[in-house]
Amino acid sequence: MDQKQLKQILENVKDGNMSVDEACLKVREAPYTDIGYARIDNHRALRQGCAEVIYGAGKTAEQILGISMTMKERGVPCILITRISPEKELLLRGRFEPYRYEEISRTAIIGKMPEADGMGQIVVATGGTSDIPVSEEAALTAEALGNKVLRLYDVGVSGLHRLLDHLDDLMSATVIIAVAGMEGALASVIGGLVSCPVIAVPTSVGYGANFNGLSALLSMLNSCASGVSVVNIDNGFGAGYQASMINHLSGS
Amino acid sequence: MDQKQLKQILENVKDGNMSVDEACLKVREAPYTDIGYARIDNHRALRQGCAEVIYGAGKTAEQILGISMTMKERGVPCILITRISPEKELLLRGRFEPYRYEEISRTAIIGKMPEADGMGQIVVATGGTSDIPVSEEAALTAEALGNKVLRLYDVGVSGLHRLLDHLDDLMSATVIIAVAGMEGALASVIGGLVSCPVIAVPTSVGYGANFNGLSALLSMLNSCASGVSVVNIDNGFGAGYQASMINHLSGS
Amino acid sequence: MDQKQLKQILENVKDGNMSVDEACLKVREAPYTDIGYARIDNHRALRQGCAEVIYGAGKTAEQILGISMTMKERGVPCILITRISPEKELLLRGRFEPYRYEEISRTAIIGKMPEADGMGQIVVATGGTSDIPVSEEAALTAEALGNKVLRLYDVGVSGLHRLLDHLDDLMSATVIIAVAGMEGALASVIGGLVSCPVIAVPTSVGYGANFNGLSALLSMLNSCASGVSVVNIDNGFGAGYQASMINHLSGS
Amino acid sequence: MDQKQLKQILENVKDGNMSVDEACLKVREAPYTDIGYARIDNHRALRQGCAEVIYGAGKTAEQILGISMTMKERGVPCILITRISPEKELLLRGRFEPYRYEEISRTAIIGKMPEADGMGQIVVATGGTSDIPVSEEAALTAEALGNKVLRLYDVGVSGLHRLLDHLDDLMSATVIIAVAGMEGALASVIGGLVSCPVIAVPTSVGYGANFNGLSALLSMLNSCASGVSVVNIDNGFGAGYQASMINHLSGS
Amino acid sequence: MDQKQLKQILENVKDGNMSVDEACLKVREAPYTDIGYARIDNHRALRQGCAEVIYGAGKTAEQILGISMTMKERGVPCILITRISPEKELLLRGRFEPYRYEEISRTAIIGKMPEADGMGQIVVATGGTSDIPVSEEAALTAEALGNKVLRLYDVGVSGLHRLLDHLDDLMSATVIIAVAGMEGALASVIGGLVSCPVIAVPTSVGYGANFNGLSALLSMLNSCASGVSVVNIDNGFGAGYQASMINHLSGS
Amino acid sequence: MDQKQLKQILENVKDGNMSVDEACLKVREAPYTDIGYARIDNHRALRQGCAEVIYGAGKTAEQILGISMTMKERGVPCILITRISPEKELLLRGRFEPYRYEEISRTAIIGKMPEADGMGQIVVATGGTSDIPVSEEAALTAEALGNKVLRLYDVGVSGLHRLLDHLDDLMSATVIIAVAGMEGALASVIGGLVSCPVIAVPTSVGYGANFNGLSALLSMLNSCASGVSVVNIDNGFGAGYQASMINHLSGS
Amino acid sequence: MDQKQLKQILENVKDGNMSVDEACLKVREAPYTDIGYARIDNHRALRQGCAEVIYGAGKTAEQILGISMTMKERGVPCILITRISPEKELLLRGRFEPYRYEEISRTAIIGKMPEADGMGQIVVATGGTSDIPVSEEAALTAEALGNKVLRLYDVGVSGLHRLLDHLDDLMSATVIIAVAGMEGALASVIGGLVSCPVIAVPTSVGYGANFNGLSALLSMLNSCASGVSVVNIDNGFGAGYQASMINHLSGS
Amino acid sequence: MDQKQLKQILENVKDGNMSVDEACLKVREAPYTDIGYARIDNHRALRQGCAEVIYGAGKTAEQILGISMTMKERGVPCILITRISPEKELLLRGRFEPYRYEEISRTAIIGKMPEADGMGQIVVATGGTSDIPVSEEAALTAEALGNKVLRLYDVGVSGLHRLLDHLDDLMSATVIIAVAGMEGALASVIGGLVSCPVIAVPTSVGYGANFNGLSALLSMLNSCASGVSVVNIDNGFGAGYQASMINHLSGS
C-alpha cells in the first residue's frame, strides 16, 4: 500500500465515506497483500501471456492437476510445470489443449508459449550432452517467461573450437546461461569472452571427486572472469528465471 | 576482428595496398586481440569516463603504482584499486590528483568518478555493520563503473521493520546486491519482496559453524526465492561488476 | 534415591525391620533405578494421560507391536509411534482402539490424545509444503505430550506477507518450532519477530548445494536472531519433545 | 500496532482530532516500529533492571563506548558487553560506575546486575577448564538478564563421579546449559539424567579431528537423549539468552 | 627367514647338501614368504583351532564357497565369513557341518568355534538396538579368534543407570569394544570408568547431521578419556580382531 | 592454421586466384577447425589401427549404437566403449565382428585391438580384487590405444611380499598405473620403489570413513613419494589414456 | 563399592557399630569415589614410580607450576607435562630436581622416569623427520608410564628398505605406535607386516590436500591391514597411554 | 639383488671363496640396499650433472647446511633446495660457489644447473601472477633435473587470446605443467588443445569458496579433457619431478 492509497483511505474516513472498522480492516491487510507475492502478480499482469510456474517435485500428480486447473480457470495463458516425472505427467495428458511434455527436462507446458518481449536474446550454452536436461529446464523457463532463447549445446571447453565458432552468438547475447558439470570451466571461459552478465549453473553430472556437483559449483564461484554469478546445482529454473528478469529490465 | 575489417585487409592485399607479410601479421594477431579483453576495452571506450579496475591483493605496492601510472598515461580517467592495504596505499599518496582512499573497504580511487549512466539505481543492502567492508567494495565498484548506488546498511532480518521501512527503495531498484554473513537470510527475504534481479554476496562474518562464510554461501544458493544468484564469499567487487553490467544493458 | 529414602532404609536395618540382604538389594538398585529413565517415568506419572513414545525406525513391525502391547497392558493411555512405515503399520491395524495412523508424518497413535495441560500454546511454523511431514511429527509429538498446538503451514520467507499475517499468533506463543529446508531463513525471521524461545528444525528438503539439509542446519546455527536453538536435521520429534518440556515448566 | 491503537488513530481522524497527514505518518511507521526490536524493548521494560547486551566483536572501542554511553543516558540500568578484548576494554575503564570486566570470558558489565526474577535456577555445566570462557559468557548473560545461575565446572564425562555428585543440582534446575568441547558427550549424559530442557553449547576446544568444534557440534546434534537443542559453536551468549527466555516464561 | 634358517641353507650349500639352484630358490622366496601373511599363518598355527576369516563383501557366492572349501581341505578348523548377504549364504547351506549363519550380523561360521585361550574377557558394549549388527560382527570375530566375550547390549548413555549396573563387568574386562552410533558418547563414558584399553567402533546408525557415522567417528576420535582408540565406521571385524590380538599378548 | 597456410591464402588473393569472400571464409573458419579436436584427429591418423573411445555412461543404447556404426563406416579399426551396462550392451551384440564385451569393467570392444607400438610396457597394479573393475578399464584403454600392458592384481600393501615378488616387473615398466581403494597406500609404496612415472587411481572401494573414495584420493595426493600424480576416483580410463600418451612420447 | 563393602556397612549399622548418618554418608559417596578416577588412582598405586600426567595446553604457567608442586608434595615420583611451550616452561626451571625439558615434543619431566615393568617393548615408528615431535610425545608418555620404548625414526614407506631393515624390531614388539603425516601409509604397511596391535597416529604434517591431517586420518581409518586402530591427529600422548595400558595387561 | 648376483654369492660359498657368515650378511642386506632409494641413486648416476633435491620446509637452517655440505663433498654437482625461507637462506650465503637464491619460489640452487638432456621441452603455463611462485618451483625443479623449460606466465582463461597466441608452444611440448588457482580451468582448456600429457597443479590462490585450493583441486580432478593428471595443491616440485621423469623416458 503506497502513500497515495493510504491517504485515500484516511480521507474517506475523515469524510465519513468509510467506517472506522472497514478502514481498520483495509489498513491491516493491505500492506501485507501489497508486499511481495501480490505485487509480483500485478507486475506480471502487465506482461500479458507470460507463464506462471509450478515446481513439480514434492507434489503429487493430483496436487499438480488441481493447481493447474485453478490457474487455467483464473485465465493464466501459459503454465510451466518443472520437475514432473513421466509417471505423474500421465494424469495431465488429454486434460489441456494445447499441451506438451518435454521428457528430457521433465517439464510440462499447458497453453501457448508467450511472444518474446525481452530486450534481446538469452543464450543457453552447455558443454556435454549430459547437461542438456538442466539446460532445457533453463531454456524452457526463459521461453515461458517471454524470452527469445538460443541453445548452444555442443560447446564444452575440451573442444574449444566449437565454442569459438559461436563467438558471434555469444557476443550478441543479452544474458548467457552457462550450464556445466564436471570441472565447470565453461562459465569462466565464456565469462572471459563476453561483456554481458553470465549466470552459471553447475550440474551434478560427473562422478568421483565431483561430489554431486560440488566441483562445478566451487569452480564457478571462484571464476577468474568478472561478471559471473551462480545458482544452485542443477537449478536450471532459477537461472532461466533470473535471466528473464534481466532481459526484461529495459521494459521497466 | 569482424567480417568487415577482415574484408578490408583482404581487399588491400588484392589491390596491392598491403603486403602479404603485413596482412599476415594483422590477421594472425587480430582475432585474438579482438577476442575477450580487447573487445571489452573497445566496449568500455564507448562509455567515456568509466573506471578500469586493479585487483590489489597479491600485488606489491610497486606493481600497483606502476600499473596505475601506465593507465593514467594511457588516459584512463578513473582507476579503482580493490583490496589494497593501508601499508601499500602509502606509496600511492600524493602521486595522483584527485585521489582518495577508503579504508573500510581498502579501496583506492585515482581520478574522478564517472557520471552515472545506467538504466536505474543499484541498491546495496546489508544487515550487520560487520558486512559493510564488503558492501562498500560492491558499492564503490558499481559507482566507478558509472552507476547510481543507494546504500541500505541497517536492514538485517533480525530487525525486519528496518528492512520493510525501505520497501519503496527496494521495489524501485534495477538490481539489488544483498550482502550478508552468518545465516545469509537477507537475500531470500529481499528476493521474496522484489521483482528485480538480486545478486547475493555471502560474507565470512561470523564464527563457529559459520565456517568462514560457508553457512551464508549455502543458504544463499538454496534461496527459496526465485531470481537470486550468488558470487564468491566476500566478493563485493564481482557483485558490483555484474550489477553494473545488468544496469547498463539497456544502453547496448 | 534421595537422602530421605536412604536414611529410611538404614533406619529399618538398624531397627531390624529389614534384613541386610534386602537392604543391600534396595541400595544397589535404587540409585540406578532412580537415575534417568525411571525418574522420568515417575515424573510422567504425575501428568496422567500423557503419551509414551516409540521410535519406530530400525525396529521390526513385530517389535513395535510387542512394545505397544506391553505398554498398553501397563496402562499407558496414549502411545505415539514415530517413523513407522505404511508397511509396518499394517500389523498394528485393528489391534488397538482407538487407533489412527498419520501417513504424511508416518506416525501412529494408540489410545486417546491427552488433554493439553501446558503453560500456553506451541506454534509449529513451516514454509513449504515439503516440510510438512517433519512439522507434523513435531506437532503430533507435542500434542501427545499434552500441549495445545497451532500449525502455521504456509508462511515461508519468500512470501513474507503470509508470515506477517500471523504475527499475533507468533507473538502469543509460548514456544515456536520453526521447520524449514533449503536456506532455513524462517528461523531467523521468526526469531527476530518474537520474544519467546524458538526451536529450529532444519529439514533435508531441497537439492544440490542443500547437501541433505546441511544448508538449513548451518543457516539456523548461525542465526542472527537471539533465542534460537537447533535440533538435528528432520528431527521433528526432538523439537516437539523439548517444546513440551518448556511448555510444562510452569507446572513444576 | 495492534487493532486497538489503529482504531484509536482512525477515530481521531474521523473526529477531526488528527490530520490525515499526521495519521498517515503514524500508520506507516507504527507497524514496523512495533514489530520486532521495539516490541522486545517494551517487553523488557516490564522487567525493570534487566540488562541490554552489546556484541563487542567487530566493533571498535570507540563504537562500544558510544553505544554504552547512549544506553546509560537512556537509563539502561545494566549493560552487558560480550566479546570485548582487554585492549578495547581499556577505553571503558573509569568511565562508568559500577563497572567490572571479566577477563576470562571477555565480558564487561556496566551498572548493577538485576535481581533474579525467573522461574527457577539455570545450571551451567562444563567438563573441562578450557570450556570455562564460553561457560562464563553463558552464565553472565543469564545473570544480566535476571536469572539465578549455578555453575558446575568440573563435571566432564571422563570423571563421571563428579557429575553424579551433583545429581540433585541437575535434577532441580529449570534449564541446563551444557558446555563441552572435544567429543561433546556431556550434553547427552546430562540429557539422559534430567527431565528439563538442555541447551548444548559446543566449544572449539580441542585439536586435530575436532575441526574447530565440528566434532562437539555434530555430537550434540545427534544426541541420543531427548530434550537437547544446540546453539552455534562457542555461542555462550545465545545459550544464556535462550535459557533466560525459558526461565522467564512463567512470568508471561 | 631368520638368521638361523639362512645360515642353515648356506651351510647346506657349503656342504654340498643343497644345490645352488635349490638354495637360490629358497632364499629368494623365503624372505617374502616369511614376511607378513605367512608369518601370521605360523603364529596362528601355534594356536590350534583358531579361525581364518573371509571378508564376504565384494565376493561372489561362488568365490566364497571356493575359498571356504579350499580352507576346509587345508584343515582350517573354523572359518568365519563376514558381511555375507542372506542371498549368497544360500549357496553355503548344507555344504558344511557344523555350520551356522547369524543373520543379524550377516556372518557365517563353518566348523567349531575354538576354545577361548586369551588372557581374560572381552566386553562388547553397545547403546542402542540398531548398533547390534556391528556389535555382533565384533563379538563373533573375537569368539572365532579364541576369546571369551561378554555382550552388554542395552547400556547407552541416555540411560546411564543401565551402564552403571554393569560396572563390575566393565572393570574386570581385558579389553572393551564400545560400539555406538549417533553421538558416540558411550566410548568416552566407558573410557572414563575403566583402566583397560577401549576400542571404539562408530556406527552409521542415525540420520541428518549424523552424516553416515561421521558424528560418532569425530566424537570418538576426540574422546576426553585417555586409552580410547578408534576403527573405521561399522568396522566390527577390525575391532574384534585387534581386541583378540591384545587379549592374546600374554601368550606370546 | 599455421603461418604457411595463411601466407598461401593471402598470396592466392594477391594473385587473384582466390576471391576475397572465399578467403574471408577460409580464414575465419580455419583456426578453429585447426584447434583442438581436429588436430588430435590428424595426430591419431598417424598411428593407424589405434582405437577411438566412446564414453558410454549417460548415453542411451541407441546413441551408442549410432556413434559406433558411424565410426565403423568412417573406417575406425577399433572402437572402445567404456562404462556400458550389460543391458545397453545387448543392443550391440551381433552387430559387429569382431566384437567382445568385458563384463567386469563394463567395456565393449568393436574391431581388432591394435598392435602395441609404444616405448615400453605399462604396468597396472592393484591391491584388492574389488579394485579390478577400475583396473581393467585402465588396462583395456591402454591396450586399445596401442600399448603392451602387464596386470599385477594381487599386490596390496597388507601383503607386502607379493608386491616385492614383482619388483622386476615394476622396475622395468615405462609407466605404472596404481589402482587402490581404502587407504590408497599402494601408490606411495610403488612410487618409493620405482623411478618411472606413477599414475594413481583412487577407487571408491571401501565403506565408512572411506567416503566414496575420498580417503584414497587424499592419500594419493599427499604421497610422500615423488613422481606420483592422480586422476579422479574410479577413473581407469583417464589413467590408461595418459599412460598411453606417455608411452608413445618417444614416437613423436 | 562392591557387594561385600556395602554388606559390611549394613552389618555395622545393624549391629549398632555405625550410626545411620555415618552410613548414609559412606553409601552416598562411596560409589562415586569408587567409580572412575579414584579407582584408576588405586590401580596406579600398585605400580609404584609410575608418572602422573598434566596436559599443559590451555593451562597457564602458574597453574602448571601449582599442580606440579601439589603432586610433588603428594609424593608423585614422576610428573609428565605435555604440550608446554618453552615460554611457560621457564617458570618450572630450577624449581624441581631432577628435571628436564624436551623442546622437540614440548614435554617437561619432573622426577625420575620409572623402571620399565611392562610385558615387552613398545616400538614407536615414524616416517619423516617432521613427525618426530608427535612421536616423541608418544615415546616419552610410554616411558613415563613404565615402558621400554624403541624409536624407529627413519622408516617411511618412500624408502621401504629402511623399514624392512628393522623387521626384527617390528616383529618382536608388543605394541607398535605408527606415526605418520601426509598419506599415512606407514600404518598399513606395518600392520601388514606384524601380528601385534598397531596404534596409528595421524599427524598434521603436510600441506594442501592434507587438510591439517585429514588425509592421514582417513587413510589410517581405512587401513587394509587388520589390527590397526587410530587416535586423534597429533595425539602422541593418547597413543603412548593406550600402548602402555596394553603392555601392562599381563600384569593384571 | 638379482638372480645372477645371488647365484654368484652361492657359488662362492659352495667353492669356499666366501665364508657362510660373510654370505649371510651380504644376502640379508643386499635386497634392501638394492630396493628403493639406492636403486634410484644408481639410476641417477647414469645421468651425470643432474641435481639432488632437499625439501627445506620443516628443516632447520643448520640441518639444510649440513645436508648440503655432505652432498657437496660426495660430489653432487647441483643441489636444489625447495621451500627455504629467506631467513634460513642467510646461513647458506657465501658458503657455496656458484650459488643463487630465487626468492619468489623460495628455492636455493647450489652448483651448476645441468645441461638439458630430455626428450623435448617442458612447458609451465600459469594464468595469474599470484600462481608464479608455485610455477617457478616447478620450472626450477625441472631445470635442475636436466630439462629445457618454457615459461608461459600470462595465459589464464579469462583472457583466452593470450593462451591461443601460444598454441604452437603448447602443441610442441613434451609435457605441460598447468598451474592455476581459483577455478583451475586452465588445465581443462590446455588439455583440450594438446595431445601430450598435462600435469595439473592446483594452487591455494584465491579466497572464500576457494577453501585453500580445494576448488582448483576438484576442478582439475574432474577435467573433461583426457590426459590430465593432478598433484597436491601448491606442489610445484612434484609436478616438475614427474614431468622430468616423463621427459627422460626416451633415454631409458
Tab-separated table of C-alpha atoms in Angstrom, chain G residues 159-242:
chain	number	residue	atom	x	y	z
G	159	GLY	CA	62.255	-45.712	1.357
G	160	LEU	CA	60.871	-49.141	2.081
G	161	HIS	CA	64.292	-50.759	2.609
G	162	ARG	CA	64.856	-48.738	5.788
G	163	LEU	CA	61.605	-50.106	7.194
G	164	LEU	CA	62.409	-53.667	6.144
G	165	ASP	CA	65.854	-53.355	7.753
G	166	HIS	CA	64.051	-53.150	11.066
G	167	LEU	CA	61.719	-56.114	10.530
G	168	ASP	CA	63.080	-57.960	13.553
G	169	ASP	CA	62.409	-54.998	15.810
G	170	LEU	CA	58.899	-54.665	14.457
G	171	MET	CA	58.230	-58.397	14.728
G	172	SER	CA	59.255	-58.583	18.362
G	173	ALA	CA	57.277	-55.578	19.614
G	174	THR	CA	54.318	-55.931	21.984
G	175	VAL	CA	52.611	-52.875	20.565
G	176	ILE	CA	53.635	-50.593	17.722
G	177	ILE	CA	52.795	-46.905	17.513
G	178	ALA	CA	52.911	-45.816	13.860
G	179	VAL	CA	53.190	-42.057	13.496
G	180	ALA	CA	52.764	-40.568	10.025
G	181	GLY	CA	51.537	-37.468	8.268
G	182	MET	CA	50.926	-36.872	4.570
G	183	GLU	CA	49.352	-40.076	3.200
G	184	GLY	CA	49.720	-42.082	6.419
G	185	ALA	CA	50.640	-45.291	4.563
G	186	LEU	CA	53.102	-46.344	7.263
G	187	ALA	CA	50.334	-47.735	9.478
G	188	SER	CA	49.021	-50.039	6.745
G	189	VAL	CA	52.438	-51.259	5.702
G	190	ILE	CA	53.489	-52.033	9.274
G	191	GLY	CA	50.061	-53.510	10.040
G	192	GLY	CA	50.541	-55.884	7.129
G	193	LEU	CA	53.974	-56.997	8.390
G	194	VAL	CA	53.339	-57.707	12.069
G	195	SER	CA	50.887	-59.617	14.252
G	196	CYS	CA	50.788	-57.312	17.280
G	197	PRO	CA	48.372	-54.390	17.768
G	198	VAL	CA	49.250	-51.214	15.867
G	199	ILE	CA	48.088	-47.827	17.168
G	200	ALA	CA	48.176	-45.314	14.335
G	201	VAL	CA	48.736	-41.607	14.991
G	202	PRO	CA	47.966	-39.350	12.027
G	203	THR	CA	49.924	-36.099	12.125
G	204	SER	CA	49.102	-32.720	10.682
G	205	VAL	CA	52.398	-32.733	8.793
G	206	GLY	CA	51.904	-31.827	5.137
G	207	TYR	CA	50.202	-29.098	3.160
G	208	GLY	CA	47.451	-28.555	0.594
G	209	ALA	CA	45.071	-31.518	0.274
G	210	ASN	CA	46.437	-32.776	3.575
G	211	PHE	CA	43.831	-30.555	5.211
G	212	ASN	CA	45.650	-30.442	8.566
G	213	GLY	CA	45.940	-34.190	8.981
G	214	LEU	CA	42.635	-35.285	7.455
G	215	SER	CA	44.361	-37.268	4.694
G	216	ALA	CA	46.461	-39.306	7.122
G	217	LEU	CA	43.493	-39.767	9.452
G	218	LEU	CA	41.179	-41.132	6.756
G	219	SER	CA	43.973	-43.248	5.336
G	220	MET	CA	44.629	-44.878	8.681
G	221	LEU	CA	40.940	-45.472	9.451
G	222	ASN	CA	40.625	-47.246	6.107
G	223	SER	CA	43.727	-49.371	6.544
G	224	CYS	CA	43.528	-52.601	4.590
G	225	ALA	CA	45.555	-54.273	7.360
G	226	SER	CA	43.671	-55.833	10.275
G	227	GLY	CA	44.723	-54.897	13.796
G	228	VAL	CA	45.155	-51.179	13.296
G	229	SER	CA	43.274	-48.638	15.408
G	230	VAL	CA	43.617	-44.879	15.332
G	231	VAL	CA	43.800	-41.934	17.736
G	232	ASN	CA	43.228	-38.217	17.091
G	233	ILE	CA	45.511	-36.216	14.803
G	234	ASP	CA	48.815	-35.361	16.558
G	235	ASN	CA	47.671	-37.228	19.704
G	236	GLY	CA	51.007	-38.768	20.643
G	237	PHE	CA	50.007	-38.797	24.292
G	238	GLY	CA	46.862	-40.860	23.654
G	239	ALA	CA	48.785	-43.446	21.667
G	240	GLY	CA	51.509	-43.722	24.300
G	241	TYR	CA	48.891	-44.036	27.017
G	242	GLN	CA	46.917	-46.811	25.341
